[in-house]
Amino acid sequence: MRTIDDVERDSNWYYIAGSDCQTKVNRGPTSLICPKCGNVKATGAAKYRTELSVYDNDDKTSFVLLGDAGPELTGTQARI
């Protein structure tokens, strides 16, 4: 059995992703730029980024949940 020990609250809980490929976009001088697909006028949307600490009887590890995993677990969309 595994148990969620903690939800990391000191890190960013969301990231801005491009609507085309769901990759984190960078802020350019006048627009958002997607480093994966090269879109220089990307449309951004807030996506979950959640860090969880999980343990069982023997070990402890951390997981980072990105994108659709947050709404699937919480039933709530990321909004900023």
XYZ file of C-alpha atoms in Angstrom, residues 68-76:
9
model
C -4.490 16.557 -17.245
C -3.479 14.480 -14.214
C -4.511 17.340 -11.890
C -8.111 17.690 -13.136
C -8.510 13.908 -13.236
C -7.495 13.645 -9.575
C -9.258 16.759 -8.252
C -12.195 17.293 -10.619
C -11.152 20.975 -10.956
